[in-house]
Amino acid sequence: MHRTLISLICTGGLLLGPAGADRPTDGSVLPFPEPPMAGLAGTRLQDSTMKWPKKARRLAKDAPNILIVLLDDVGFGISETFGGEVRTPTFDKLAKEGIRYNTFHTTSICSPTRAALLTGRNHTRIGSGTISERAVAWDGYTGLIPKTAATIGEILRHYGYHTSAFGKWHNTPATETTSMGPKNHWPNGYGFEYFYGFLGGETSQYEPRLTENYNHIEPPHDDPTYHLSQDLAEKSLDWLDDYQAFSPDKPFFMYWAPGGVHGPHHVFKDWADKYQGKFDTGWDAYRERVHQRQLDMGIIPKGTRLTPRDGTMAAWDSIPQNQRAFQTRLMEIFAGYVEHTDHQVGRLVQGLEERGLRENTLIFYIFGDNGSSSEGQRGSVSELLAQNNIPNTVEQQLKALERIGGIDVLGSAKTDNMYHAGWAWAGGTPFKGTKLMGSYFGGTRNPMVISWPRRIKPDRTVRAQFHHVIDIAPTIYELLDIPHPKVVQGEDQVPMDGTSLVYTFDDGKATERKKQQFFDNNASRGIYHEGWFAGTAGPFIPWDTPGSVKRMENWDSAADPWELYDLRRDFSQAKDLAQVQPEKLKEMKQRFLTLAEDNKDFPIGAGLWLRLHPEDRLKTPYTHWTFRQNTRRMPEFTAPGVGRVSTQVDIDVDIGEKASGVLYAVGGASGGLTLYMDKGYLVYEYNMMILEQYIAKSRIPIAPGKHRIEVRTDIPRPGGAGQVRIKVDGKDTAGTALKQTVPGAFTATETFDVGIDLGSPVAASYDARRPFAFDGKILALEVELK
């Protein structure tokens, strides 16, 4: 009875017998049962024989290594390999050594694409209908990949693969990323034996908020040559060296997903300068050139039309002359960033060649987890302005930029710059839409190349079968002859949604096997079915987030106008047939609703909820915190909402003469809040997304000794004006008005730190002294929400 109870507990309720002896060995239940000892255990040693059991081989001897490369926020018309104007020699090399896909799709947004890719399920089916930071309390939008949808890493690990993940993760609930976890939803908890990267949606490329396995770590503070993409390439090569040294008889699976080229667009000046003057004619002309080149190269079918610019997006001719240098430089930086990122992929591929691993390594190089991002709006020095729905003008951006060094600082750690939405639209040539739009291929169609020298012969025939990221997992399982498990780690598995791509490897014109696919992101939604596509854009305009608020307030999904396209004759969604074939549209709309319900997509528009109700953002249940001087790396989504909501901060300190250093800080150079001392003076600074700074400073230095500092912040409504009052030992010492505040988050991955400002520094005044550790003692720091 006792052993049975233990077995029941250890298998999550699945009764497998005392040692899993009754567990199936066909792969339907994972992990596989451990074989019994091959020897004999008698009463005495003399009566016993010691013999280890022979380990079962679950894979073919020539099972390939597998590398998935997933870039971030880059569209169909960027790479020279697919007709664009940005050099991508690694992507081009692998295309020539393998096969290309021009009808491959993503979900049009970060976390959902990654969850779908790693599990083979539609994003909403597995709780990933939006990014993890925007999770809401509906089943399809929890921001949590359930254990009922095991990842590629988890399944391959059980079959003997060594597994690793590098770069951006973005599939852990934002409230579970502190050093205390829980950590079962970190990459290691999803089957990756090694992880090196960042847990959130974006990070500075110069001061990234790094995590290695279960521990937060810091990059070099004073290395001017450091860049995260380079670091990821080096760490992945180090991991391969360990793999070859310690376990070369087993294959490996590596998931390599850099932050490039998601905002902030950070790259060294010499990479951006390669493109100086290349984009001076603007985004409209770029689209025309790229469209013609795509036709000439055979990337798109003959007769494919170039879709027009949306009426809500600015024409290049409308951009004032005094703003054009700013706008073109932002695109030059982006282009340099793309090439720099591709170069790091090249270092990894070269490393495989040098180690004799390339021949039998299957590489999926997916050029973007969605289309190019228009979240830079009209061009931005602080790209989370869009996520916070904060209205601003280009004039404000330029004024703020001049204050911190002018155009020359774009691309550096001093800004979180992103280009104008017009460039994102151009990056999606020949399609309509951008990232965040599930209804148009500018948001969902991304180039892909597959290369595997031992198995796939190079073929210039462009694969035009309709496919999606959910099809990668079943492709891998078919190649390895792995059945879809019914149970993994005691969890019943939900069915796979994907369709294997293997049939396209040897025949570029093979009949398409995928029959349908549904899309939804922020209520921009659609359905593909046997050559037809129906979709509706919804109320949200990605390149005008502040202006979208009013559209959303009165929106009814049932009243959305739908469009209909025959993709067999219309590659770019250029000819809307909704009025011509209303019955076909009606049929497609009903198919969408059926699929959406099955995939837990309801309510339509759930991903928009926090744009209307920022107060409902994911947060911890706490209203009071007590910190010590060693509090570090508390992610903003778990930290007290200083700077966003009304708070009372009380700090007991013991300081010396001319005390200096940070008392507490949250955020970074692109937006944040800091309270620090500088040669005895007490300074409060609210960095309003670079655009404005609200500063309060004590009139005289604070005397040495013990003191109580009180910071009272009153912010009546999210994003509204506020007031800050500071007292020392009960006496009014400083204060400032906050003209406006940040309603959502200052940054995606910067943290709340006590006694130091790790990562990107909030205040430019101590940038040269970062991390500007406090030289006194913080006896206690208490924060209470008001």
CSV table of C-alpha atoms in Angstrom, one decimal, residues 406 460 569:
chain,number,residue,atom,x,y,z
A,406,GLY,CA,21.7,64.4,-31.0
A,460,ARG,CA,16.2,26.8,-55.9
A,569,ARG,CA,-4.5,34.0,-57.6
